PDB file of C-alpha atoms and ligand atoms in Angstrom:
ATOM      1  CA  MET A1325     -39.522  24.726   7.008  1.00 56.00           C
ATOM      2  CA  PRO A1326     -37.718  23.554   3.880  1.00 66.00           C
ATOM      3  CA  ARG A1327     -35.331  26.278   2.921  1.00 73.00           C
ATOM      4  CA  ARG A1328     -36.707  26.701  -0.606  1.00 75.00           C
ATOM      5  CA  LYS A1329     -40.246  27.442   1.038  1.00 76.00           C
ATOM      6  CA  HIS A1330     -38.867  30.378   2.125  1.00 79.00           C
ATOM      7  CA  LEU A1331     -39.232  32.046  -1.109  1.00 86.00           C
ATOM      8  CA  SER A1332     -43.001  31.738  -1.209  1.00 86.00           C
ATOM      9  CA  THR A1333     -43.110  33.817   2.034  1.00 87.00           C
ATOM     10  CA  LEU A1334     -40.803  36.641   0.182  1.00 92.00           C
ATOM     11  CA  ARG A1335     -42.706  36.265  -2.908  1.00 91.00           C
ATOM     12  CA  ASP A1336     -45.905  37.009  -0.908  1.00 92.00           C
ATOM     13  CA  THR A1337     -44.491  40.481   0.618  1.00 92.00           C
ATOM     14  CA  ALA A1338     -42.844  41.724  -2.320  1.00 93.00           C
ATOM     15  CA  PRO A1339     -41.388  44.345  -2.962  1.00 96.00           C
ATOM     16  CA  VAL A1340     -38.694  43.037  -0.420  1.00 97.00           C
ATOM     17  CA  ILE A1341     -35.674  44.972   0.623  1.00 98.00           C
ATOM     18  CA  LEU A1342     -32.508  42.643   1.538  1.00 98.00           C
ATOM     19  CA  PRO A1343     -29.528  44.328   2.936  1.00 98.00           C
ATOM     20  CA  SER A1344     -26.559  43.585   1.261  1.00 98.00           C
ATOM     21  CA  LEU A1345     -23.795  42.617   4.037  1.00 98.00           C
ATOM     22  CA  LEU A1346     -20.662  43.950   2.264  1.00 97.00           C
ATOM     23  CA  GLN A1347     -20.523  47.426   3.722  1.00 95.00           C
ATOM     24  CA  CYS A1348     -22.056  46.539   7.438  1.00 96.00           C
ATOM     25  CA  ASP A1349     -19.802  46.966  10.402  1.00 97.00           C
ATOM     26  CA  PHE A1350     -18.465  43.017  10.424  1.00 97.00           C
ATOM     27  CA  GLY A1351     -16.803  44.003  13.620  1.00 97.00           C
ATOM     28  CA  ASN A1352     -20.399  44.188  15.618  1.00 98.00           C
ATOM     29  CA  LEU A1353     -22.232  41.949  13.525  1.00 98.00           C
ATOM     30  CA  GLN A1354     -24.442  40.991  16.115  1.00 98.00           C
ATOM     31  CA  ARG A1355     -25.552  44.444  16.718  1.00 98.00           C
ATOM     32  CA  GLU A1356     -26.028  44.678  12.736  1.00 98.00           C
ATOM     33  CA  VAL A1357     -28.135  42.180  12.407  1.00 98.00           C
ATOM     34  CA  GLY A1358     -30.384  43.335  15.266  1.00 98.00           C
ATOM     35  CA  LEU A1359     -30.841  46.737  13.765  1.00 98.00           C
ATOM     36  CA  LEU A1360     -31.750  45.335  10.241  1.00 98.00           C
ATOM     37  CA  GLU A1361     -34.284  43.102  12.162  1.00 98.00           C
ATOM     38  CA  ASP A1362     -35.857  45.765  14.133  1.00 98.00           C
ATOM     39  CA  ALA A1363     -35.812  47.689  10.738  1.00 98.00           C
ATOM     40  CA  GLY A1364     -37.947  45.294   9.760  1.00 97.00           C
ATOM     41  CA  VAL A1365     -36.146  43.655   6.730  1.00 97.00           C
ATOM     42  CA  ARG A1366     -37.119  39.892   5.960  1.00 96.00           C
ATOM     43  CA  ALA A1367     -33.925  38.760   4.442  1.00 97.00           C
ATOM     44  CA  LEU A1368     -30.249  39.175   4.218  1.00 98.00           C
ATOM     45  CA  HIS A1369     -28.231  39.166   1.160  1.00 98.00           C
ATOM     46  CA  LEU A1370     -24.518  37.747   1.706  1.00 98.00           C
ATOM     47  CA  ASP A1371     -22.009  39.062  -0.792  1.00 98.00           C
ATOM     48  CA  VAL A1372     -19.277  36.109  -1.181  1.00 98.00           C
ATOM     49  CA  MET A1373     -16.395  37.148  -3.379  1.00 98.00           C
ATOM     50  CA  ASP A1374     -13.063  35.185  -4.106  1.00 98.00           C
ATOM     51  CA  GLY A1375     -10.990  37.535  -5.537  1.00 98.00           C
ATOM     52  CA  ARG A1376     -10.731  35.751  -9.317  1.00 98.00           C
ATOM     53  CA  PHE A1377     -14.572  35.895 -10.489  1.00 98.00           C
ATOM     54  CA  VAL A1378     -14.538  39.705  -9.364  1.00 98.00           C
ATOM     55  CA  PRO A1379     -11.338  41.639  -8.307  1.00 98.00           C
ATOM     56  CA  ASN A1380     -12.511  41.560  -4.758  1.00 98.00           C
ATOM     57  CA  LEU A1381     -12.186  39.470  -1.732  1.00 98.00           C
ATOM     58  CA  THR A1382     -14.795  39.417   1.295  1.00 98.00           C
ATOM     59  CA  TYR A1383     -15.651  36.164   3.119  1.00 98.00           C
ATOM     60  CA  GLY A1384     -16.965  32.738   3.121  1.00 98.00           C
ATOM     61  CA  MET A1385     -18.719  29.814   4.994  1.00 98.00           C
ATOM     62  CA  PRO A1386     -17.353  30.901   8.608  1.00 98.00           C
ATOM     63  CA  ILE A1387     -19.280  34.230   8.097  1.00 98.00           C
ATOM     64  CA  VAL A1388     -22.625  32.399   6.567  1.00 98.00           C
ATOM     65  CA  ALA A1389     -22.506  30.301   9.539  1.00 98.00           C
ATOM     66  CA  ALA A1390     -21.921  33.209  12.093  1.00 98.00           C
ATOM     67  CA  LEU A1391     -24.908  34.884  10.503  1.00 98.00           C
ATOM     68  CA  ARG A1392     -27.038  31.851  10.895  1.00 98.00           C
ATOM     69  CA  ARG A1393     -26.387  31.608  14.412  1.00 98.00           C
ATOM     70  CA  LEU A1394     -27.360  35.155  14.674  1.00 98.00           C
ATOM     71  CA  THR A1395     -30.757  35.110  12.633  1.00 98.00           C
ATOM     72  CA  ASP A1396     -33.687  33.177  11.491  1.00 96.00           C
ATOM     73  CA  LEU A1397     -33.894  35.640   8.374  1.00 96.00           C
ATOM     74  CA  PRO A1398     -33.716  33.682   5.186  1.00 97.00           C
ATOM     75  CA  LEU A1399     -29.952  33.859   4.259  1.00 97.00           C
ATOM     76  CA  ASP A1400     -29.698  34.695   0.477  1.00 98.00           C
ATOM     77  CA  VAL A1401     -26.220  34.032  -0.586  1.00 98.00           C
ATOM     78  CA  HIS A1402     -24.664  35.667  -3.682  1.00 98.00           C
ATOM     79  CA  LEU A1403     -21.746  33.956  -4.947  1.00 98.00           C
ATOM     80  CA  MET A1404     -19.241  36.209  -7.025  1.00 98.00           C
ATOM     81  CA  ILE A1405     -16.860  33.239  -7.212  1.00 98.00           C
ATOM     82  CA  GLU A1406     -15.268  31.037  -9.976  1.00 98.00           C
ATOM     83  CA  GLU A1407     -16.278  27.301 -10.356  1.00 95.00           C
ATOM     84  CA  PRO A1408     -18.715  27.326  -7.459  1.00 98.00           C
ATOM     85  CA  GLU A1409     -19.601  23.585  -7.368  1.00 98.00           C
ATOM     86  CA  PRO A1410     -17.390  22.424  -4.896  1.00 98.00           C
ATOM     87  CA  TYR A1411     -18.375  25.107  -2.334  1.00 98.00           C
ATOM     88  CA  ILE A1412     -22.179  24.938  -2.526  1.00 98.00           C
ATOM     89  CA  PRO A1413     -22.536  22.215  -0.320  1.00 98.00           C
ATOM     90  CA  GLN A1414     -20.463  24.160   2.486  1.00 98.00           C
ATOM     91  CA  PHE A1415     -22.323  26.992   2.010  1.00 98.00           C
ATOM     92  CA  TYR A1416     -25.491  25.139   2.274  1.00 98.00           C
ATOM     93  CA  ASP A1417     -24.354  23.598   5.474  1.00 98.00           C
ATOM     94  CA  ALA A1418     -23.330  26.949   6.622  1.00 98.00           C
ATOM     95  CA  GLY A1419     -26.989  28.048   6.603  1.00 97.00           C
ATOM     96  CA  ALA A1420     -27.620  29.599   3.019  1.00 97.00           C
ATOM     97  CA  ASP A1421     -31.537  29.351   2.000  1.00 97.00           C
ATOM     98  CA  VAL A1422     -30.963  30.713  -1.286  1.00 97.00           C
ATOM     99  CA  ILE A1423     -27.776  29.926  -3.228  1.00 98.00           C
ATOM    100  CA  THR A1424     -27.204  32.183  -6.182  1.00 98.00           C
ATOM    101  CA  PHE A1425     -24.126  31.645  -8.757  1.00 99.00           C
ATOM    102  CA  HIS A1426     -23.276  33.681 -11.887  1.00 98.00           C
ATOM    103  CA  VAL A1427     -23.997  32.179 -15.087  1.00 98.00           C
ATOM    104  CA  GLU A1428     -20.417  33.831 -16.291  1.00 98.00           C
ATOM    105  CA  ALA A1429     -18.782  31.616 -13.584  1.00 98.00           C
ATOM    106  CA  VAL A1430     -19.535  28.252 -14.981  1.00 98.00           C
ATOM    107  CA  SER A1431     -19.463  26.320 -18.115  1.00 97.00           C
ATOM    108  CA  ASP A1432     -22.910  24.735 -17.872  1.00 98.00           C
ATOM    109  CA  PRO A1433     -25.396  26.208 -15.272  1.00 98.00           C
ATOM    110  CA  GLN A1434     -27.733  23.243 -15.334  1.00 98.00           C
ATOM    111  CA  PRO A1435     -25.880  20.907 -13.109  1.00 98.00           C
ATOM    112  CA  VAL A1436     -25.195  23.760 -10.610  1.00 98.00           C
ATOM    113  CA  LEU A1437     -29.027  24.497 -10.483  1.00 98.00           C
ATOM    114  CA  ASN A1438     -29.704  20.810  -9.980  1.00 98.00           C
ATOM    115  CA  GLN A1439     -26.636  20.568  -7.529  1.00 98.00           C
ATOM    116  CA  ILE A1440     -28.513  23.220  -5.181  1.00 98.00           C
ATOM    117  CA  HIS A1441     -31.981  21.744  -5.532  1.00 96.00           C
ATOM    118  CA  ALA A1442     -30.652  18.396  -4.734  1.00 97.00           C
ATOM    119  CA  LEU A1443     -29.552  19.946  -1.499  1.00 96.00           C
ATOM    120  CA  GLY A1444     -32.846  21.652  -0.811  1.00 95.00           C
ATOM    121  CA  ALA A1445     -31.966  25.073  -0.965  1.00 96.00           C
ATOM    122  CA  ALA A1446     -33.422  27.612  -3.332  1.00 97.00           C
ATOM    123  CA  ALA A1447     -31.152  28.181  -6.731  1.00 97.00           C
ATOM    124  CA  GLY A1448     -30.581  31.431  -7.999  1.00 98.00           C
ATOM    125  CA  LEU A1449     -28.874  32.324 -11.339  1.00 98.00           C
ATOM    126  CA  ALA A1450     -27.043  35.956 -11.756  1.00 99.00           C
ATOM    127  CA  LEU A1451     -25.971  37.783 -14.861  1.00 98.00           C
ATOM    128  CA  ASN A1452     -23.914  41.025 -14.937  1.00 98.00           C
ATOM    129  CA  PRO A1453     -24.665  44.003 -17.057  1.00 98.00           C
ATOM    130  CA  ALA A1454     -22.806  43.080 -20.161  1.00 98.00           C
ATOM    131  CA  THR A1455     -24.328  39.668 -20.074  1.00 98.00           C
ATOM    132  CA  PRO A1456     -27.496  39.384 -22.496  1.00 98.00           C
ATOM    133  CA  VAL A1457     -30.304  37.815 -20.799  1.00 98.00           C
ATOM    134  CA  SER A1458     -30.266  35.082 -23.420  1.00 98.00           C
ATOM    135  CA  ALA A1459     -27.364  33.517 -21.291  1.00 98.00           C
ATOM    136  CA  VAL A1460     -29.825  32.515 -18.706  1.00 98.00           C
ATOM    137  CA  GLU A1461     -32.986  31.998 -20.683  1.00 98.00           C
ATOM    138  CA  PRO A1462     -32.507  28.427 -21.339  1.00 98.00           C
ATOM    139  CA  PHE A1463     -32.438  27.776 -17.436  1.00 98.00           C
ATOM    140  CA  LEU A1464     -35.198  29.654 -16.391  1.00 98.00           C
ATOM    141  CA  ASP A1465     -37.639  26.601 -15.417  1.00 97.00           C
ATOM    142  CA  ASP A1466     -34.897  25.518 -12.931  1.00 97.00           C
ATOM    143  CA  CYS A1467     -34.268  29.025 -11.451  1.00 97.00           C
ATOM    144  CA  ASP A1468     -36.341  29.851  -8.291  1.00 97.00           C
ATOM    145  CA  LEU A1469     -34.629  33.227  -8.701  1.00 97.00           C
ATOM    146  CA  VAL A1470     -32.615  35.181 -11.244  1.00 98.00           C
ATOM    147  CA  LEU A1471     -30.651  38.098 -10.084  1.00 98.00           C
ATOM    148  CA  VAL A1472     -30.124  40.925 -12.379  1.00 99.00           C
ATOM    149  CA  MET A1473     -27.021  43.012 -11.327  1.00 98.00           C
ATOM    150  CA  SER A1474     -27.431  46.466 -12.194  1.00 98.00           C
ATOM    151  CA  VAL A1475     -23.634  47.064 -11.411  1.00 98.00           C
ATOM    152  CA  ASN A1476     -20.746  45.122 -12.345  1.00 98.00           C
ATOM    153  CA  ALA A1477     -20.381  42.490  -9.537  1.00 98.00           C
ATOM    154  CA  GLY A1478     -17.232  43.253  -7.065  1.00 97.00           C
ATOM    155  CA  PHE A1479     -17.875  46.625  -5.229  1.00 97.00           C
ATOM    156  CA  GLY A1480     -20.901  48.385  -3.539  1.00 96.00           C
ATOM    157  CA  GLY A1481     -21.399  52.005  -3.840  1.00 96.00           C
ATOM    158  CA  GLN A1482     -21.353  51.856  -7.967  1.00 97.00           C
ATOM    159  CA  SER A1483     -24.084  53.736 -10.028  1.00 98.00           C
ATOM    160  CA  PHE A1484     -27.049  51.918 -11.303  1.00 98.00           C
ATOM    161  CA  GLN A1485     -27.034  50.920 -14.951  1.00 98.00           C
ATOM    162  CA  PRO A1486     -30.441  50.761 -16.325  1.00 98.00           C
ATOM    163  CA  ILE A1487     -29.917  47.933 -18.899  1.00 98.00           C
ATOM    164  CA  ALA A1488     -30.967  45.949 -15.760  1.00 98.00           C
ATOM    165  CA  LEU A1489     -34.290  47.644 -16.138  1.00 98.00           C
ATOM    166  CA  GLU A1490     -34.853  45.912 -19.601  1.00 98.00           C
ATOM    167  CA  LYS A1491     -33.515  42.747 -18.601  1.00 98.00           C
ATOM    168  CA  LEU A1492     -35.977  42.833 -15.652  1.00 98.00           C
ATOM    169  CA  GLN A1493     -39.031  43.649 -18.007  1.00 98.00           C
ATOM    170  CA  TYR A1494     -37.958  40.894 -20.710  1.00 98.00           C
ATOM    171  CA  LEU A1495     -37.829  38.201 -17.589  1.00 98.00           C
ATOM    172  CA  ARG A1496     -40.985  39.096 -16.257  1.00 98.00           C
ATOM    173  CA  GLN A1497     -42.580  38.788 -19.423  1.00 98.00           C
ATOM    174  CA  HIS A1498     -40.558  35.387 -20.233  1.00 97.00           C
ATOM    175  CA  ALA A1499     -39.763  33.564 -17.267  1.00 98.00           C
ATOM    176  CA  PRO A1500     -42.376  31.130 -15.224  1.00 97.00           C
ATOM    177  CA  PRO A1501     -44.515  33.708 -13.006  1.00 96.00           C
ATOM    178  CA  SER A1502     -43.239  31.779 -10.181  1.00 95.00           C
ATOM    179  CA  THR A1503     -39.699  32.961 -10.694  1.00 97.00           C
ATOM    180  CA  LEU A1504     -38.530  35.631  -8.399  1.00 97.00           C
ATOM    181  CA  LEU A1505     -36.507  38.625  -9.875  1.00 98.00           C
ATOM    182  CA  GLU A1506     -33.779  40.285  -7.849  1.00 98.00           C
ATOM    183  CA  VAL A1507     -31.923  43.270  -8.699  1.00 98.00           C
ATOM    184  CA  ASP A1508     -28.710  44.330  -7.116  1.00 98.00           C
ATOM    185  CA  GLY A1509     -26.340  47.367  -7.289  1.00 98.00           C
ATOM    186  CA  GLY A1510     -27.006  51.001  -7.341  1.00 98.00           C
ATOM    187  CA  VAL A1511     -30.660  50.525  -5.736  1.00 98.00           C
ATOM    188  CA  ASN A1512     -31.380  53.732  -3.766  1.00 98.00           C
ATOM    189  CA  ALA A1513     -34.296  55.867  -3.299  1.00 98.00           C
ATOM    190  CA  GLN A1514     -33.913  57.235  -6.965  1.00 98.00           C
ATOM    191  CA  THR A1515     -33.999  54.085  -8.862  1.00 98.00           C
ATOM    192  CA  ILE A1516     -35.962  51.480  -6.515  1.00 98.00           C
ATOM    193  CA  ALA A1517     -39.225  52.425  -7.925  1.00 98.00           C
ATOM    194  CA  ASP A1518     -38.037  51.970 -11.464  1.00 98.00           C
ATOM    195  CA  CYS A1519     -36.684  48.149 -10.599  1.00 98.00           C
ATOM    196  CA  SER A1520     -40.204  47.672  -9.054  1.00 98.00           C
ATOM    197  CA  HIS A1521     -42.184  48.774 -12.132  1.00 98.00           C
ATOM    198  CA  ALA A1522     -40.073  46.708 -14.158  1.00 98.00           C
ATOM    199  CA  GLY A1523     -40.767  43.578 -12.466  1.00 98.00           C
ATOM    200  CA  ALA A1524     -38.061  43.171  -9.709  1.00 98.00           C
ATOM    201  CA  GLN A1525     -39.404  41.744  -6.366  1.00 98.00           C
ATOM    202  CA  LEU A1526     -36.171  41.394  -4.343  1.00 98.00           C
ATOM    203  CA  MET A1527     -34.283  44.684  -4.071  1.00 98.00           C
ATOM    204  CA  VAL A1528     -30.695  44.241  -2.861  1.00 98.00           C
ATOM    205  CA  VAL A1529     -29.148  47.359  -0.916  1.00 98.00           C
ATOM    206  CA  GLY A1530     -26.071  48.215   0.116  1.00 98.00           C
ATOM    207  CA  SER A1531     -25.013  51.807   0.428  1.00 98.00           C
ATOM    208  CA  ALA A1532     -28.426  53.062   0.588  1.00 98.00           C
ATOM    209  CA  ILE A1533     -29.228  51.536   4.055  1.00 98.00           C
ATOM    210  CA  PHE A1534     -25.449  51.235   5.436  1.00 98.00           C
ATOM    211  CA  GLY A1535     -24.482  55.004   4.435  1.00 96.00           C
ATOM    212  CA  HIS A1536     -27.184  56.177   6.717  1.00 95.00           C
ATOM    213  CA  ASN A1537     -27.257  56.436  10.436  1.00 94.00           C
ATOM    214  CA  SER A1538     -30.729  54.850  11.131  1.00 98.00           C
ATOM    215  CA  TYR A1539     -31.280  51.772   9.014  1.00 98.00           C
ATOM    216  CA  ALA A1540     -34.911  51.756   9.970  1.00 98.00           C
ATOM    217  CA  SER A1541     -35.619  54.885   8.482  1.00 98.00           C
ATOM    218  CA  ALA A1542     -33.646  53.984   5.087  1.00 98.00           C
ATOM    219  CA  VAL A1543     -35.709  50.476   4.804  1.00 98.00           C
ATOM    220  CA  ASN A1544     -38.585  52.424   5.454  1.00 97.00           C
ATOM    221  CA  LEU A1545     -38.210  54.958   2.795  1.00 97.00           C
ATOM    222  CA  LEU A1546     -37.062  52.346   0.039  1.00 98.00           C
ATOM    223  CA  THR A1547     -40.034  50.254   0.962  1.00 97.00           C
ATOM    224  CA  ARG A1548     -42.691  53.228   0.539  1.00 97.00           C
ATOM    225  CA  THR A1549     -40.899  54.233  -2.600  1.00 98.00           C
ATOM    226  CA  ALA A1550     -40.833  50.659  -3.955  1.00 97.00           C
ATOM    227  CA  ARG A1551     -44.427  50.193  -3.255  1.00 95.00           C
ATOM    228  CA  GLY A1552     -44.929  53.506  -5.179  1.00 90.00           C
ATOM    229  CA  ASP A1553     -46.278  55.476  -1.921  1.00 81.00           C
ATOM    230  CA  GLY A1554     -42.964  57.026  -0.984  1.00 57.00           C
ATOM    231  CA  ALA A1555     -41.792  60.702  -1.777  1.00 53.00           C
ATOM    232  CA  ASN A1556     -39.101  60.478  -4.427  1.00 46.00           C
TER     233      ASN A1556
HETATM  234  C1  LIG B2898     -21.889  44.121  -5.513  1.00 55.06           C
HETATM  235  C2  LIG B2898     -22.850  43.279  -4.648  1.00 55.06           C
HETATM  236  C3  LIG B2898     -23.972  44.224  -4.290  1.00 55.06           C
HETATM  237  C4  LIG B2898     -23.328  45.395  -3.711  1.00 55.06           C
HETATM  238  C5  LIG B2898     -24.743  46.474  -3.171  1.00 55.06           C
HETATM  239  O1  LIG B2898     -21.064  43.114  -6.257  1.00 55.06           O
HETATM  240  O2  LIG B2898     -23.342  41.951  -5.113  1.00 55.06           O
HETATM  241  O3  LIG B2898     -25.019  43.624  -3.499  1.00 55.06           O
HETATM  242  O4  LIG B2898     -23.163  45.351  -2.325  1.00 55.06           O
HETATM  243  O5  LIG B2898     -23.951  47.566  -2.986  1.00 55.06           O
HETATM  244  P1  LIG B2898     -25.021  48.702  -3.461  1.00 55.06           P
HETATM  245  O6  LIG B2898     -26.385  49.010  -3.016  1.00 55.06           O
HETATM  246  O7  LIG B2898     -24.030  49.860  -2.825  1.00 55.06           O
HETATM  247  O8  LIG B2898     -24.616  49.101  -4.652  1.00 55.06           O
HETATM  248 ZN1  LIG B2899     -24.965  41.035  -4.214  1.00 55.06          ZN
END
């Protein structure tokens, strides 16, 4: 299946919980992926940080390639890196299905979106809380996905910033209906229903999954709450 096609599966089954691989046990990646698959997740969110665009450093292509060998789940790669262009082919070759970069990290998103599409991956554009939605509006027709950050990119465990809800609502009204909306940062049982009501279809979750001893019960609660049938 061409990699961009994975998005139609995710769109059809929204709201989808995507565990953010930042706070997982990287010393036991095979076990972690198995637990997440058993929990019923349908995609993984990979947080790539370069220590320049964000004041944190995580992992790159080798870990993406290792995860590609461990699972068939779609890999949603969130590039929190300056000047991503040279690395995009390498993340594609490593197995990324969705490649999302930050509008704040490039001078012109258009050629980068084109570059990702030319490879056959789905292209996402991310914006931090302080970045107005007008920064991404000119490029919406070429975005398979818009990643609305509800925390400042760089760390897990931060508090949800409600400005993300206003952006999600605006984007739901102004982006093409096929554009997937993703929210990332501080998403938990208390905030996920608001995200869903605002239009988010893909919910990235870190602490609210990896802070629990049962990933399955955490994912189950978050899914039910996102769908409006969970106890808040
Ligand atoms: C932050 C990352 C997020 C983060 C989410 O830069 O992009 O994916 O890991 O973690 P929580 O859910 O704990 O905010
Ligand atoms: Zn992320």
